[in-house]
mmCIF file of C-alpha atoms and ligand atoms in Angstrom:
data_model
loop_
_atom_site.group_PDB
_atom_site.id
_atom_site.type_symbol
_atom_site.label_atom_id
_atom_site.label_comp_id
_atom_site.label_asym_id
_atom_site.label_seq_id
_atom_site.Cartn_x
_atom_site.Cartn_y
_atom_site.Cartn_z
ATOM 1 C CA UNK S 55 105.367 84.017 8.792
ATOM 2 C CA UNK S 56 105.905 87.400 7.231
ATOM 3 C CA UNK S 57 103.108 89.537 7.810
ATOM 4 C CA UNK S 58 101.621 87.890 10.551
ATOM 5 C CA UNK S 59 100.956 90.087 13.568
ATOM 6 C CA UNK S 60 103.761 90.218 16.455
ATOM 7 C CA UNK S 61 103.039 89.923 20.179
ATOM 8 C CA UNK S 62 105.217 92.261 21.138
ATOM 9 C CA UNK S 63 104.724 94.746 18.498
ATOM 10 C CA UNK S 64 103.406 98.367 20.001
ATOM 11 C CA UNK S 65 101.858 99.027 16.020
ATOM 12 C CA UNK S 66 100.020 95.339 15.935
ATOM 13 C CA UNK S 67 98.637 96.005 19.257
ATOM 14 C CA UNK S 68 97.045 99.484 18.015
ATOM 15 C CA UNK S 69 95.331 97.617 14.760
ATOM 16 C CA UNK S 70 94.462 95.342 17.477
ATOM 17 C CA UNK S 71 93.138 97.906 19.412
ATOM 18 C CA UNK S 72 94.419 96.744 22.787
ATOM 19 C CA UNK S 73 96.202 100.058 22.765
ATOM 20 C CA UNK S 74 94.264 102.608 22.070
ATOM 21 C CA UNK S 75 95.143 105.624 19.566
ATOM 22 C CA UNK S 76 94.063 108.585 17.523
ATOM 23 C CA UNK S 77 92.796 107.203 14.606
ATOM 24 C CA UNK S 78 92.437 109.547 10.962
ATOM 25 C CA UNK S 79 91.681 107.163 8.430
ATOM 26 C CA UNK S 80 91.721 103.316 7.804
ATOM 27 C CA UNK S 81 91.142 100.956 4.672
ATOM 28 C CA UNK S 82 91.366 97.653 4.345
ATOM 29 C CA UNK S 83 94.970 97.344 4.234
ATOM 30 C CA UNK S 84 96.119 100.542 6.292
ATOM 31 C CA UNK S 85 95.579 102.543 9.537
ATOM 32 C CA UNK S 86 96.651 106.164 10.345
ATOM 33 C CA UNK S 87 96.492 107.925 13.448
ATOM 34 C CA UNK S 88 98.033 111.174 15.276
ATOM 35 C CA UNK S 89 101.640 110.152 16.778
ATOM 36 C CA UNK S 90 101.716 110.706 20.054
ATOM 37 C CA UNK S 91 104.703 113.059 20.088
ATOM 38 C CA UNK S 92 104.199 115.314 17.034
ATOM 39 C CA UNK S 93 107.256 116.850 15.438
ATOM 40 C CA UNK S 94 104.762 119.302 13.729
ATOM 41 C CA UNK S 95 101.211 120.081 13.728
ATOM 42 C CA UNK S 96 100.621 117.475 11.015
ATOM 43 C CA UNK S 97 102.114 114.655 12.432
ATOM 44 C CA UNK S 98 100.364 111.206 11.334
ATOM 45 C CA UNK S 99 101.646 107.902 11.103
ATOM 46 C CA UNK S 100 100.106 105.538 7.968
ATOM 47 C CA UNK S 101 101.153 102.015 9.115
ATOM 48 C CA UNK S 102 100.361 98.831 6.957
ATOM 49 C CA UNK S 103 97.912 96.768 9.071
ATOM 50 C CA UNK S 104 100.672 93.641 7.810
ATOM 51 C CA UNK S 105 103.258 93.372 9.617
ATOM 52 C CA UNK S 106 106.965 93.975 8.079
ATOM 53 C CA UNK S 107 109.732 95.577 10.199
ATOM 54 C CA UNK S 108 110.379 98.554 7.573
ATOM 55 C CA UNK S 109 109.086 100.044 4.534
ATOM 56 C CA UNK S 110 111.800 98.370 2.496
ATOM 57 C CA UNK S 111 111.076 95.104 3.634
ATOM 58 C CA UNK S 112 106.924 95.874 2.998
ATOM 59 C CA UNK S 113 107.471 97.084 -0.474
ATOM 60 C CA UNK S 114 109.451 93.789 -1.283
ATOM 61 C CA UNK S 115 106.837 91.478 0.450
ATOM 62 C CA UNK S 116 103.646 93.338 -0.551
ATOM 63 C CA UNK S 117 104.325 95.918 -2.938
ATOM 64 C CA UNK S 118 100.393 96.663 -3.545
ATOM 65 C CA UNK S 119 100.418 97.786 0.341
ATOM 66 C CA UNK S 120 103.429 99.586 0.459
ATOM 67 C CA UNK S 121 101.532 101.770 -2.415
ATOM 68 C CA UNK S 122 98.679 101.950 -0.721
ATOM 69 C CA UNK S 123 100.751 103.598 2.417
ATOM 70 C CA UNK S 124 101.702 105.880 0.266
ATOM 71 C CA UNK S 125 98.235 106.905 -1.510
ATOM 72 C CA UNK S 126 96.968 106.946 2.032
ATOM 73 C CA UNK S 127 99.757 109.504 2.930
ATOM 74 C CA UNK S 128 98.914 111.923 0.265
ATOM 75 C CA UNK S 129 95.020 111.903 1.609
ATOM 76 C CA UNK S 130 95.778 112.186 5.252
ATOM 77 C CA UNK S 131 98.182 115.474 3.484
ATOM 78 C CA UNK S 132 95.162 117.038 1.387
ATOM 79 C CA UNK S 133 92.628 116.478 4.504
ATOM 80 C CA UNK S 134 94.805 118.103 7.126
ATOM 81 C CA UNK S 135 95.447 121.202 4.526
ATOM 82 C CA UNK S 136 98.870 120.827 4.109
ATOM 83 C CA UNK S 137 99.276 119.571 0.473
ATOM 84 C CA UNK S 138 99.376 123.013 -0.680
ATOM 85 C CA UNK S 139 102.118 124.153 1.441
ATOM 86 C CA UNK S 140 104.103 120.943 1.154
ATOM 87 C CA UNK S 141 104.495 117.985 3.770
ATOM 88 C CA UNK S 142 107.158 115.218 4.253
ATOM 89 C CA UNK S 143 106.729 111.194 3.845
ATOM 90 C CA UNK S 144 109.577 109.919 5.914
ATOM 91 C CA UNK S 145 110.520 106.436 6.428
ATOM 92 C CA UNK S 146 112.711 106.306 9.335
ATOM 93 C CA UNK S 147 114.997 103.000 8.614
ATOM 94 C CA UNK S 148 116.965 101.596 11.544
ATOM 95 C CA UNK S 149 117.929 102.809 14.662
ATOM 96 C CA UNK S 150 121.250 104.513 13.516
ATOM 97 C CA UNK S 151 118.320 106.693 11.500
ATOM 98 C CA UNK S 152 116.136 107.174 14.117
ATOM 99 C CA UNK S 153 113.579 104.165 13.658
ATOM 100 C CA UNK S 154 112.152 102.922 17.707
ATOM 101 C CA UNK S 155 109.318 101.118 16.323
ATOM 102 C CA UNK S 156 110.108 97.964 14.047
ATOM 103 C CA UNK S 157 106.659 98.345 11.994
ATOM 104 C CA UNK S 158 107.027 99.695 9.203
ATOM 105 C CA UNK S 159 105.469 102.980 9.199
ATOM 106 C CA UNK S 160 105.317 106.632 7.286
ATOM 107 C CA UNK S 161 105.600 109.827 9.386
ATOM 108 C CA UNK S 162 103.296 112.940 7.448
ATOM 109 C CA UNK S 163 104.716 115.829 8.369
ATOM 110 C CA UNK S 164 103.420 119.445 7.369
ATOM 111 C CA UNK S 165 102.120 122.724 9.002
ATOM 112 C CA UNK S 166 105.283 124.135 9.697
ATOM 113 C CA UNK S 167 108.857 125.329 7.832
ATOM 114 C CA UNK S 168 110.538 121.771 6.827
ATOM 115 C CA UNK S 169 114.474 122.360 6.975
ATOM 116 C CA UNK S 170 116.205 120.369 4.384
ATOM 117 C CA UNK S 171 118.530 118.430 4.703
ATOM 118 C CA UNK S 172 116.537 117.015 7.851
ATOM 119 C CA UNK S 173 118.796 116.045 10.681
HETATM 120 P P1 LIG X 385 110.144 105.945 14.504
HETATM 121 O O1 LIG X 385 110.990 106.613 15.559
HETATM 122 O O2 LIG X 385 110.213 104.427 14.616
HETATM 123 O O3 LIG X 385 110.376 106.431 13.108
HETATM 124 O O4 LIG X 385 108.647 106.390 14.803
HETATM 125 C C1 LIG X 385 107.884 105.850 15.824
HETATM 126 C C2 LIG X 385 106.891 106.900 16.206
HETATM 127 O O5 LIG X 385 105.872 106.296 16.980
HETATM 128 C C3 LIG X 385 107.466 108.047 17.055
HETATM 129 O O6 LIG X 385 107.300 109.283 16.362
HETATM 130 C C4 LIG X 385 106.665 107.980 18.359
HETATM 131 O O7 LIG X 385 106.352 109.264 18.878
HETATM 132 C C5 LIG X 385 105.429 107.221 17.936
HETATM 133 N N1 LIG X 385 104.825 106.448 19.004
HETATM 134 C C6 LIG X 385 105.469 105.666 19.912
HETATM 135 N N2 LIG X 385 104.591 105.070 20.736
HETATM 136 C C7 LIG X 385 103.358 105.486 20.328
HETATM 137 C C8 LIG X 385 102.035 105.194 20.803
HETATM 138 O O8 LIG X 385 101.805 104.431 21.736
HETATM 139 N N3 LIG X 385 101.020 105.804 20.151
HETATM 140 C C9 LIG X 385 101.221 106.666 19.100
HETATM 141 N N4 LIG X 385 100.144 107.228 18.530
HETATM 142 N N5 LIG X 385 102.449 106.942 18.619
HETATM 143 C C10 LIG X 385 103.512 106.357 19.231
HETATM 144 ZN ZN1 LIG X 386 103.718 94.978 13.948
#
């Protein structure tokens, strides 16, 4: 069913906890932690403890939680310290773009120079 955790997804597994990660903040519908090969030195993924293999597909199944990714994403921005100086939400969306990990999932990104348009 949609939204049900999968067994062989690596994000269900770490709201599962039988992988272990860096965790920032959690509420009842969301977890964040550190990824574990930043990109800058803000790098924290907000993941939707549902399961929905991109954001797309989460904001059309449970648009209260996609928002809710997003809220979370500006907090994780304004605790780190890099609201002021700007950040990036990014929402990698299939593998031509990047995406490895089939939960849907926003990258914060801040504490360095952000080049736009991002490669
Ligand atoms: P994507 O490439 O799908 O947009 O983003 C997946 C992200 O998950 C990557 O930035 C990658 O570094 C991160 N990642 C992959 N495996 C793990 C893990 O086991 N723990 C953590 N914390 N991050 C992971
Ligand atoms: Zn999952």
């Amino acid at each position: 069913m949609a939204g049900e955790p999968q067994a062989d997804c690596l994000f269900c597994k770490i709201i599962a906890k039988e992988i272990p990660a860096t965790v920032v903040r959690e509420s009842e519908t969301t977890l964040a932690f550190r990824d574990i090969n930043p990109q800058a030195p803000t790098h924290v993924l907000v993941i939707p403890k549902v399961h929905h293999p991109d954001a797309a597909s989460l904001a059309a199944a449970e648009p209260q939680i996609a928002a809710d990714v997003l809220r979370e994403a500006g907090e994780i921005a304004f605790e780190e310290g890099v609201a002021e100086s700007g950040y990036r939400i990014v929402f990698n969306t299939g593998s031509g773009a990047g995406q490895t990990v089939f939960h849907a999932h926003a990258h914060v990104l801040g504490g360095r120079g952000l080049n736009w348009p991002p490669g």
